């Protein structure tokens, strides 16, 4: 009799699912009192390295105000994504999976239709109001942000016509590749530089999202991605998203009043 699933088939010590469940508990800090001293030291070193991997920004950009790129970067194994709707005391998540559940929206202002806005380290500078947009086929950054970064003369002049869903056009000034640091994971990312107005400082489109193997959820106001150390979660800044939306509505109302 197999004790974990209470069925026949294989021995308890040979169950892969049980091993993965116990491994998850160890990684979350549970059951470590049953480990050997050597194993305890291993997890202490791992926890310490996780805390030290976040790099402090040199300064912060608060400034507030949308062709196709070929995906770059290493190819990873296929990732399984699941959304758990019912509440349980512990959700089993197989290795290599990303999961969202209803408990993760309890601290979010509801109801909402907010975009996913995050802060990142860009070229070792913290940049806020960064939109994660799976609907965009390119990564975009404002020229004014480039000025704040002191990189206004370092992008390569190129012309690319970007089309919105209403076929409105925006012509880029150039492109630049910058190191993007999200939760200690750094990836060189190509951005297209635009001069025109945009509510956000910059935008991560599908090229960055797919290269990160990330899964964003506007409903849960978070983004998750897999690393060699497990699943990392980046939380959205809902207050910033609401502020962007309010600013846009006020600008729209003001524009209509001026045209009357």
PDB file of C-alpha atoms in Angstrom:
ATOM      1  CA  UNK A   1       0.000   0.000   0.000  1.00  0.00           C
ATOM      2  CA  UNK A   2       1.382   3.431  -1.028  1.00  0.00           C
ATOM      3  CA  UNK A   3       0.746   5.704   1.996  1.00  0.00           C
ATOM      4  CA  UNK A   4       0.904   9.182   0.335  1.00  0.00           C
ATOM      5  CA  UNK A   5      -1.789   8.598  -2.295  1.00  0.00           C
ATOM      6  CA  UNK A   6      -3.338   5.698  -0.321  1.00  0.00           C
ATOM      7  CA  UNK A   7      -3.234   3.386  -3.309  1.00  0.00           C
ATOM      8  CA  UNK A   8      -1.149   0.612  -4.873  1.00  0.00           C
ATOM      9  CA  UNK A   9       1.475   1.117  -7.569  1.00  0.00           C
ATOM     10  CA  UNK A  10       4.856   2.079  -6.107  1.00  0.00           C
ATOM     11  CA  UNK A  11       6.626   2.542  -2.805  1.00  0.00           C
ATOM     12  CA  UNK A  12       6.222   5.736  -0.802  1.00  0.00           C
ATOM     13  CA  UNK A  13       9.968   6.496  -1.007  1.00  0.00           C
ATOM     14  CA  UNK A  14       9.831   6.220  -4.841  1.00  0.00           C
ATOM     15  CA  UNK A  15       7.018   8.779  -5.327  1.00  0.00           C
ATOM     16  CA  UNK A  16       8.204  11.716  -7.441  1.00  0.00           C
ATOM     17  CA  UNK A  17       5.208  13.887  -6.519  1.00  0.00           C
ATOM     18  CA  UNK A  18       5.877  13.409  -2.814  1.00  0.00           C
ATOM     19  CA  UNK A  19       9.560  14.320  -3.275  1.00  0.00           C
ATOM     20  CA  UNK A  20       8.622  17.505  -5.136  1.00  0.00           C
ATOM     21  CA  UNK A  21       6.076  18.453  -2.465  1.00  0.00           C
ATOM     22  CA  UNK A  22       8.639  17.943   0.317  1.00  0.00           C
ATOM     23  CA  UNK A  23      11.242  19.911  -1.701  1.00  0.00           C
ATOM     24  CA  UNK A  24       8.803  22.824  -1.999  1.00  0.00           C
ATOM     25  CA  UNK A  25       8.250  22.752   1.758  1.00  0.00           C
ATOM     26  CA  UNK A  26      12.028  22.831   2.369  1.00  0.00           C
ATOM     27  CA  UNK A  27      12.435  25.798  -0.004  1.00  0.00           C
ATOM     28  CA  UNK A  28       9.681  27.685   1.835  1.00  0.00           C
ATOM     29  CA  UNK A  29      11.390  27.121   5.186  1.00  0.00           C
ATOM     30  CA  UNK A  30       9.237  24.260   6.503  1.00  0.00           C
ATOM     31  CA  UNK A  31      10.355  20.895   7.946  1.00  0.00           C
ATOM     32  CA  UNK A  32      14.007  21.956   8.114  1.00  0.00           C
ATOM     33  CA  UNK A  33      14.258  20.771  11.707  1.00  0.00           C
ATOM     34  CA  UNK A  34      14.323  17.216  10.300  1.00  0.00           C
ATOM     35  CA  UNK A  35      17.359  17.888   8.090  1.00  0.00           C
ATOM     36  CA  UNK A  36      20.990  17.089   8.801  1.00  0.00           C
ATOM     37  CA  UNK A  37      23.329  19.918   9.813  1.00  0.00           C
ATOM     38  CA  UNK A  38      24.889  19.856   6.339  1.00  0.00           C
ATOM     39  CA  UNK A  39      21.509  20.203   4.639  1.00  0.00           C
ATOM     40  CA  UNK A  40      20.493  23.015   7.012  1.00  0.00           C
ATOM     41  CA  UNK A  41      23.662  24.932   6.137  1.00  0.00           C
ATOM     42  CA  UNK A  42      22.895  24.446   2.443  1.00  0.00           C
ATOM     43  CA  UNK A  43      19.489  26.133   2.780  1.00  0.00           C
ATOM     44  CA  UNK A  44      20.956  28.917   4.957  1.00  0.00           C
ATOM     45  CA  UNK A  45      23.492  29.725   2.230  1.00  0.00           C
ATOM     46  CA  UNK A  46      20.773  29.588  -0.434  1.00  0.00           C
ATOM     47  CA  UNK A  47      18.525  31.957   1.542  1.00  0.00           C
ATOM     48  CA  UNK A  48      21.425  34.371   2.105  1.00  0.00           C
ATOM     49  CA  UNK A  49      22.317  34.418  -1.598  1.00  0.00           C
ATOM     50  CA  UNK A  50      18.695  35.131  -2.489  1.00  0.00           C
ATOM     51  CA  UNK A  51      18.614  38.164  -0.207  1.00  0.00           C
ATOM     52  CA  UNK A  52      21.903  39.601  -1.548  1.00  0.00           C
ATOM     53  CA  UNK A  53      21.085  39.307  -5.248  1.00  0.00           C
ATOM     54  CA  UNK A  54      18.972  42.479  -5.363  1.00  0.00           C
ATOM     55  CA  UNK A  55      21.090  45.387  -6.508  1.00  0.00           C
ATOM     56  CA  UNK A  56      20.477  48.829  -5.040  1.00  0.00           C
ATOM     57  CA  UNK A  57      19.619  51.471  -7.673  1.00  0.00           C
ATOM     58  CA  UNK A  58      21.964  54.401  -8.168  1.00  0.00           C
ATOM     59  CA  UNK A  59      18.952  56.715  -8.399  1.00  0.00           C
ATOM     60  CA  UNK A  60      15.247  56.594  -9.248  1.00  0.00           C
ATOM     61  CA  UNK A  61      13.335  57.936 -12.258  1.00  0.00           C
ATOM     62  CA  UNK A  62       9.804  58.933 -11.237  1.00  0.00           C
ATOM     63  CA  UNK A  63       8.891  60.791 -14.451  1.00  0.00           C
ATOM     64  CA  UNK A  64       5.283  60.171 -15.491  1.00  0.00           C
ATOM     65  CA  UNK A  65       3.730  60.909 -18.683  1.00  0.00           C
ATOM     66  CA  UNK A  66       2.755  52.358 -27.151  1.00  0.00           C
ATOM     67  CA  UNK A  67       7.543  45.944 -36.782  1.00  0.00           C
ATOM     68  CA  UNK A  68       8.240  42.768 -34.914  1.00  0.00           C
ATOM     69  CA  UNK A  69      11.451  41.781 -33.137  1.00  0.00           C
ATOM     70  CA  UNK A  70      12.982  38.327 -33.494  1.00  0.00           C
ATOM     71  CA  UNK A  71      13.066  36.577 -30.100  1.00  0.00           C
ATOM     72  CA  UNK A  72      16.538  36.349 -28.591  1.00  0.00           C
ATOM     73  CA  UNK A  73      18.052  34.456 -25.693  1.00  0.00           C
ATOM     74  CA  UNK A  74      18.273  30.811 -24.650  1.00  0.00           C
ATOM     75  CA  UNK A  75      15.509  28.309 -25.314  1.00  0.00           C
ATOM     76  CA  UNK A  76      14.009  26.732 -22.189  1.00  0.00           C
ATOM     77  CA  UNK A  77      11.756  23.773 -21.725  1.00  0.00           C
ATOM     78  CA  UNK A  78       8.036  24.301 -22.120  1.00  0.00           C
ATOM     79  CA  UNK A  79       6.381  25.844 -19.082  1.00  0.00           C
ATOM     80  CA  UNK A  80       3.026  24.661 -17.762  1.00  0.00           C
ATOM     81  CA  UNK A  81       0.718  27.427 -16.565  1.00  0.00           C
ATOM     82  CA  UNK A  82      -2.363  26.872 -14.435  1.00  0.00           C
ATOM     83  CA  UNK A  83      -4.906  29.069 -12.669  1.00  0.00           C
ATOM     84  CA  UNK A  84      -6.323  27.654  -9.443  1.00  0.00           C
ATOM     85  CA  UNK A  85      -9.787  29.007  -8.639  1.00  0.00           C
ATOM     86  CA  UNK A  86     -10.739  27.126  -5.474  1.00  0.00           C
ATOM     87  CA  UNK A  87      -9.092  27.758  -2.113  1.00  0.00           C
ATOM     88  CA  UNK A  88      -7.072  24.962  -0.556  1.00  0.00           C
ATOM     89  CA  UNK A  89      -4.754  24.752   2.428  1.00  0.00           C
ATOM     90  CA  UNK A  90      -1.849  23.929   0.042  1.00  0.00           C
ATOM     91  CA  UNK A  91      -1.811  23.832  -3.751  1.00  0.00           C
ATOM     92  CA  UNK A  92       0.437  21.213  -5.305  1.00  0.00           C
ATOM     93  CA  UNK A  93       2.417  22.824  -8.126  1.00  0.00           C
ATOM     94  CA  UNK A  94       4.591  20.441 -10.173  1.00  0.00           C
ATOM     95  CA  UNK A  95       8.161  21.457 -10.943  1.00  0.00           C
ATOM     96  CA  UNK A  96       8.345  23.716 -14.015  1.00  0.00           C
ATOM     97  CA  UNK A  97       4.827  25.121 -13.488  1.00  0.00           C
ATOM     98  CA  UNK A  98       3.481  28.605 -12.829  1.00  0.00           C
ATOM     99  CA  UNK A  99       0.235  28.937 -10.905  1.00  0.00           C
ATOM    100  CA  UNK A 100      -2.144  31.731  -9.868  1.00  0.00           C
ATOM    101  CA  UNK A 101      -4.931  31.369  -7.320  1.00  0.00           C
ATOM    102  CA  UNK A 102      -7.737  33.414  -5.774  1.00  0.00           C
ATOM    103  CA  UNK A 103      -5.808  33.965  -2.536  1.00  0.00           C
ATOM    104  CA  UNK A 104      -3.345  36.124  -4.465  1.00  0.00           C
ATOM    105  CA  UNK A 105      -5.998  38.746  -5.267  1.00  0.00           C
ATOM    106  CA  UNK A 106      -7.247  39.214  -1.698  1.00  0.00           C
ATOM    107  CA  UNK A 107      -5.021  42.263  -1.055  1.00  0.00           C
ATOM    108  CA  UNK A 108      -5.831  43.920  -4.392  1.00  0.00           C
ATOM    109  CA  UNK A 109      -8.348  46.749  -4.786  1.00  0.00           C
ATOM    110  CA  UNK A 110     -11.421  45.173  -6.371  1.00  0.00           C
ATOM    111  CA  UNK A 111     -13.068  45.295  -8.801  1.00  0.00           C
ATOM    112  CA  UNK A 112     -10.401  46.581 -11.190  1.00  0.00           C
ATOM    113  CA  UNK A 113      -9.360  46.720 -14.835  1.00  0.00           C
ATOM    114  CA  UNK A 114      -5.872  48.023 -14.097  1.00  0.00           C
ATOM    115  CA  UNK A 115      -2.860  47.431 -16.300  1.00  0.00           C
ATOM    116  CA  UNK A 116       0.224  45.697 -14.899  1.00  0.00           C
ATOM    117  CA  UNK A 117       2.736  48.425 -13.994  1.00  0.00           C
ATOM    118  CA  UNK A 118       6.058  47.566 -12.315  1.00  0.00           C
ATOM    119  CA  UNK A 119       9.397  49.112 -11.344  1.00  0.00           C
ATOM    120  CA  UNK A 120      12.674  47.741 -12.716  1.00  0.00           C
ATOM    121  CA  UNK A 121      16.396  48.400 -12.620  1.00  0.00           C
ATOM    122  CA  UNK A 122      17.442  49.706 -16.031  1.00  0.00           C
ATOM    123  CA  UNK A 123      21.152  50.234 -16.492  1.00  0.00           C
ATOM    124  CA  UNK A 124      21.411  50.187 -12.648  1.00  0.00           C
ATOM    125  CA  UNK A 125      18.793  52.961 -12.320  1.00  0.00           C
ATOM    126  CA  UNK A 126      15.340  52.331 -10.868  1.00  0.00           C
ATOM    127  CA  UNK A 127      12.681  53.208 -13.426  1.00  0.00           C
ATOM    128  CA  UNK A 128       9.070  53.343 -12.268  1.00  0.00           C
ATOM    129  CA  UNK A 129       5.821  53.293 -14.276  1.00  0.00           C
ATOM    130  CA  UNK A 130       7.004  50.459 -16.508  1.00  0.00           C
ATOM    131  CA  UNK A 131       4.086  48.853 -18.376  1.00  0.00           C
ATOM    132  CA  UNK A 132       4.029  45.095 -19.023  1.00  0.00           C
ATOM    133  CA  UNK A 133       1.985  44.757 -22.222  1.00  0.00           C
ATOM    134  CA  UNK A 134       1.536  41.341 -23.911  1.00  0.00           C
ATOM    135  CA  UNK A 135      -0.359  43.178 -26.683  1.00  0.00           C
ATOM    136  CA  UNK A 136       2.778  44.929 -27.944  1.00  0.00           C
ATOM    137  CA  UNK A 137       5.178  43.272 -30.398  1.00  0.00           C
ATOM    138  CA  UNK A 138       8.071  45.590 -29.397  1.00  0.00           C
ATOM    139  CA  UNK A 139       9.716  47.016 -26.282  1.00  0.00           C
ATOM    140  CA  UNK A 140       9.451  50.814 -26.133  1.00  0.00           C
ATOM    141  CA  UNK A 141      11.158  53.527 -24.106  1.00  0.00           C
ATOM    142  CA  UNK A 142      10.607  57.287 -24.113  1.00  0.00           C
ATOM    143  CA  UNK A 143      13.408  59.561 -25.274  1.00  0.00           C
ATOM    144  CA  UNK A 144      13.009  61.630 -22.078  1.00  0.00           C
ATOM    145  CA  UNK A 145      13.822  58.543 -20.023  1.00  0.00           C
ATOM    146  CA  UNK A 146      16.938  58.096 -22.156  1.00  0.00           C
ATOM    147  CA  UNK A 147      17.919  61.627 -21.205  1.00  0.00           C
ATOM    148  CA  UNK A 148      17.374  60.859 -17.520  1.00  0.00           C
ATOM    149  CA  UNK A 149      19.628  57.820 -17.923  1.00  0.00           C
ATOM    150  CA  UNK A 150      22.278  59.929 -19.669  1.00  0.00           C
ATOM    151  CA  UNK A 151      22.061  57.727 -22.778  1.00  0.00           C
ATOM    152  CA  UNK A 152      20.436  60.130 -25.240  1.00  0.00           C
ATOM    153  CA  UNK A 153      23.476  59.954 -27.560  1.00  0.00           C
ATOM    154  CA  UNK A 154      24.060  56.211 -27.354  1.00  0.00           C
ATOM    155  CA  UNK A 155      21.115  54.707 -29.231  1.00  0.00           C
ATOM    156  CA  UNK A 156      21.415  53.608 -32.865  1.00  0.00           C
ATOM    157  CA  UNK A 157      19.360  55.820 -35.226  1.00  0.00           C
ATOM    158  CA  UNK A 158      16.770  53.634 -36.919  1.00  0.00           C
ATOM    159  CA  UNK A 159      13.295  54.314 -38.238  1.00  0.00           C
ATOM    160  CA  UNK A 160      10.415  51.983 -37.471  1.00  0.00           C
ATOM    161  CA  UNK A 161       6.743  52.830 -37.864  1.00  0.00           C
ATOM    162  CA  UNK A 162       4.663  51.532 -34.969  1.00  0.00           C
ATOM    163  CA  UNK A 163       0.932  51.069 -35.527  1.00  0.00           C
ATOM    164  CA  UNK A 164      -1.642  51.099 -32.744  1.00  0.00           C
ATOM    165  CA  UNK A 165      -4.912  49.165 -32.766  1.00  0.00           C
ATOM    166  CA  UNK A 166      -6.602  52.187 -34.410  1.00  0.00           C
ATOM    167  CA  UNK A 167      -3.761  52.362 -36.976  1.00  0.00           C
ATOM    168  CA  UNK A 168      -2.375  55.553 -35.423  1.00  0.00           C
ATOM    169  CA  UNK A 169       1.316  55.815 -36.330  1.00  0.00           C
ATOM    170  CA  UNK A 170       4.383  56.570 -34.220  1.00  0.00           C
ATOM    171  CA  UNK A 171       7.853  56.702 -35.797  1.00  0.00           C
ATOM    172  CA  UNK A 172      10.802  55.633 -33.665  1.00  0.00           C
ATOM    173  CA  UNK A 173      14.018  57.632 -33.315  1.00  0.00           C
ATOM    174  CA  UNK A 174      16.301  54.660 -32.848  1.00  0.00           C
ATOM    175  CA  UNK A 175      16.994  51.564 -30.800  1.00  0.00           C
ATOM    176  CA  UNK A 176      19.227  50.604 -27.896  1.00  0.00           C
ATOM    177  CA  UNK A 177      19.999  47.443 -25.936  1.00  0.00           C
ATOM    178  CA  UNK A 178      20.013  47.840 -22.156  1.00  0.00           C
ATOM    179  CA  UNK A 179      20.415  45.434 -19.205  1.00  0.00           C
ATOM    180  CA  UNK A 180      17.034  45.015 -17.501  1.00  0.00           C
ATOM    181  CA  UNK A 181      17.131  43.754 -13.920  1.00  0.00           C
ATOM    182  CA  UNK A 182      13.901  42.292 -12.539  1.00  0.00           C
ATOM    183  CA  UNK A 183      14.104  40.649  -9.115  1.00  0.00           C
ATOM    184  CA  UNK A 184      17.789  39.886  -9.626  1.00  0.00           C
ATOM    185  CA  UNK A 185      17.300  38.352 -13.087  1.00  0.00           C
ATOM    186  CA  UNK A 186      19.160  40.404 -15.703  1.00  0.00           C
ATOM    187  CA  UNK A 187      18.470  40.268 -19.426  1.00  0.00           C
ATOM    188  CA  UNK A 188      19.837  42.438 -22.226  1.00  0.00           C
ATOM    189  CA  UNK A 189      16.768  43.914 -23.920  1.00  0.00           C
ATOM    190  CA  UNK A 190      16.372  45.878 -27.147  1.00  0.00           C
ATOM    191  CA  UNK A 191      14.171  48.968 -26.864  1.00  0.00           C
ATOM    192  CA  UNK A 192      12.782  51.217 -29.588  1.00  0.00           C
ATOM    193  CA  UNK A 193      13.060  54.903 -28.656  1.00  0.00           C
ATOM    194  CA  UNK A 194      10.093  57.203 -29.307  1.00  0.00           C
ATOM    195  CA  UNK A 195       9.766  60.959 -28.984  1.00  0.00           C
ATOM    196  CA  UNK A 196       5.989  61.248 -28.666  1.00  0.00           C
ATOM    197  CA  UNK A 197       3.910  61.297 -25.534  1.00  0.00           C
ATOM    198  CA  UNK A 198       3.175  58.086 -23.663  1.00  0.00           C
ATOM    199  CA  UNK A 199       1.617  57.674 -20.223  1.00  0.00           C
ATOM    200  CA  UNK A 200       4.322  55.259 -19.116  1.00  0.00           C
ATOM    201  CA  UNK A 201       8.079  55.662 -18.947  1.00  0.00           C
ATOM    202  CA  UNK A 202       8.618  52.497 -20.952  1.00  0.00           C
ATOM    203  CA  UNK A 203       6.877  49.344 -22.102  1.00  0.00           C
ATOM    204  CA  UNK A 204       7.803  45.669 -22.030  1.00  0.00           C
ATOM    205  CA  UNK A 205       6.167  43.879 -24.941  1.00  0.00           C
ATOM    206  CA  UNK A 206       6.091  40.249 -26.021  1.00  0.00           C
ATOM    207  CA  UNK A 207       9.816  40.061 -26.963  1.00  0.00           C
ATOM    208  CA  UNK A 208      10.876  40.666 -23.348  1.00  0.00           C
ATOM    209  CA  UNK A 209       7.995  38.693 -21.810  1.00  0.00           C
ATOM    210  CA  UNK A 210       8.704  35.645 -23.973  1.00  0.00           C
ATOM    211  CA  UNK A 211      12.474  35.796 -23.503  1.00  0.00           C
ATOM    212  CA  UNK A 212      11.915  35.894 -19.753  1.00  0.00           C
ATOM    213  CA  UNK A 213       9.500  32.954 -20.064  1.00  0.00           C
ATOM    214  CA  UNK A 214       7.251  35.104 -17.892  1.00  0.00           C
ATOM    215  CA  UNK A 215       3.490  34.950 -17.383  1.00  0.00           C
ATOM    216  CA  UNK A 216       1.875  38.286 -16.440  1.00  0.00           C
ATOM    217  CA  UNK A 217      -1.585  38.462 -14.887  1.00  0.00           C
ATOM    218  CA  UNK A 218      -3.367  41.818 -14.771  1.00  0.00           C
ATOM    219  CA  UNK A 219      -6.129  40.238 -12.676  1.00  0.00           C
ATOM    220  CA  UNK A 220      -3.664  39.133  -9.989  1.00  0.00           C
ATOM    221  CA  UNK A 221      -1.468  42.241 -10.494  1.00  0.00           C
ATOM    222  CA  UNK A 222       1.691  40.167 -10.676  1.00  0.00           C
ATOM    223  CA  UNK A 223       4.056  38.431 -13.050  1.00  0.00           C
ATOM    224  CA  UNK A 224       5.760  35.098 -12.479  1.00  0.00           C
ATOM    225  CA  UNK A 225       8.723  33.461 -14.162  1.00  0.00           C
ATOM    226  CA  UNK A 226      10.944  30.448 -13.600  1.00  0.00           C
ATOM    227  CA  UNK A 227      14.611  30.622 -12.612  1.00  0.00           C
ATOM    228  CA  UNK A 228      17.188  28.066 -11.553  1.00  0.00           C
ATOM    229  CA  UNK A 229      16.209  28.922  -7.948  1.00  0.00           C
ATOM    230  CA  UNK A 230      12.494  28.384  -8.529  1.00  0.00           C
ATOM    231  CA  UNK A 231       9.550  30.660  -9.274  1.00  0.00           C
ATOM    232  CA  UNK A 232      10.016  34.411  -8.870  1.00  0.00           C
ATOM    233  CA  UNK A 233       7.100  36.818  -8.500  1.00  0.00           C
ATOM    234  CA  UNK A 234       7.076  40.491  -9.496  1.00  0.00           C
ATOM    235  CA  UNK A 235       4.189  42.438  -7.986  1.00  0.00           C
ATOM    236  CA  UNK A 236       2.401  45.183  -9.867  1.00  0.00           C
ATOM    237  CA  UNK A 237       2.043  48.704  -8.492  1.00  0.00           C
ATOM    238  CA  UNK A 238      -1.708  49.065  -8.705  1.00  0.00           C
ATOM    239  CA  UNK A 239      -1.732  52.616  -7.333  1.00  0.00           C
ATOM    240  CA  UNK A 240       0.565  53.688 -10.196  1.00  0.00           C
ATOM    241  CA  UNK A 241      -1.694  52.007 -12.759  1.00  0.00           C
ATOM    242  CA  UNK A 242      -4.739  53.805 -11.371  1.00  0.00           C
ATOM    243  CA  UNK A 243      -2.845  57.113 -11.423  1.00  0.00           C
ATOM    244  CA  UNK A 244      -1.923  56.588 -15.077  1.00  0.00           C
ATOM    245  CA  UNK A 245      -5.553  55.880 -15.958  1.00  0.00           C
ATOM    246  CA  UNK A 246      -6.782  58.959 -14.062  1.00  0.00           C
ATOM    247  CA  UNK A 247      -4.182  61.154 -15.781  1.00  0.00           C
ATOM    248  CA  UNK A 248      -5.288  59.852 -19.163  1.00  0.00           C
ATOM    249  CA  UNK A 249      -8.968  60.538 -18.445  1.00  0.00           C
ATOM    250  CA  UNK A 250      -8.245  64.094 -17.300  1.00  0.00           C
ATOM    251  CA  UNK A 251      -6.159  64.783 -20.413  1.00  0.00           C
ATOM    252  CA  UNK A 252      -8.943  63.431 -22.605  1.00  0.00           C
ATOM    253  CA  UNK A 253     -11.588  65.601 -20.908  1.00  0.00           C
ATOM    254  CA  UNK A 254      -9.356  68.680 -21.137  1.00  0.00           C
ATOM    255  CA  UNK A 255      -8.749  68.067 -24.837  1.00  0.00           C
ATOM    256  CA  UNK A 256     -12.462  67.786 -25.563  1.00  0.00           C
ATOM    257  CA  UNK A 257     -13.176  71.006 -23.676  1.00  0.00           C
ATOM    258  CA  UNK A 258     -10.500  72.898 -25.617  1.00  0.00           C
ATOM    259  CA  UNK A 259     -11.943  71.792 -28.964  1.00  0.00           C
ATOM    260  CA  UNK A 260     -15.405  73.157 -28.161  1.00  0.00           C
TER     261      UNK A 260
END
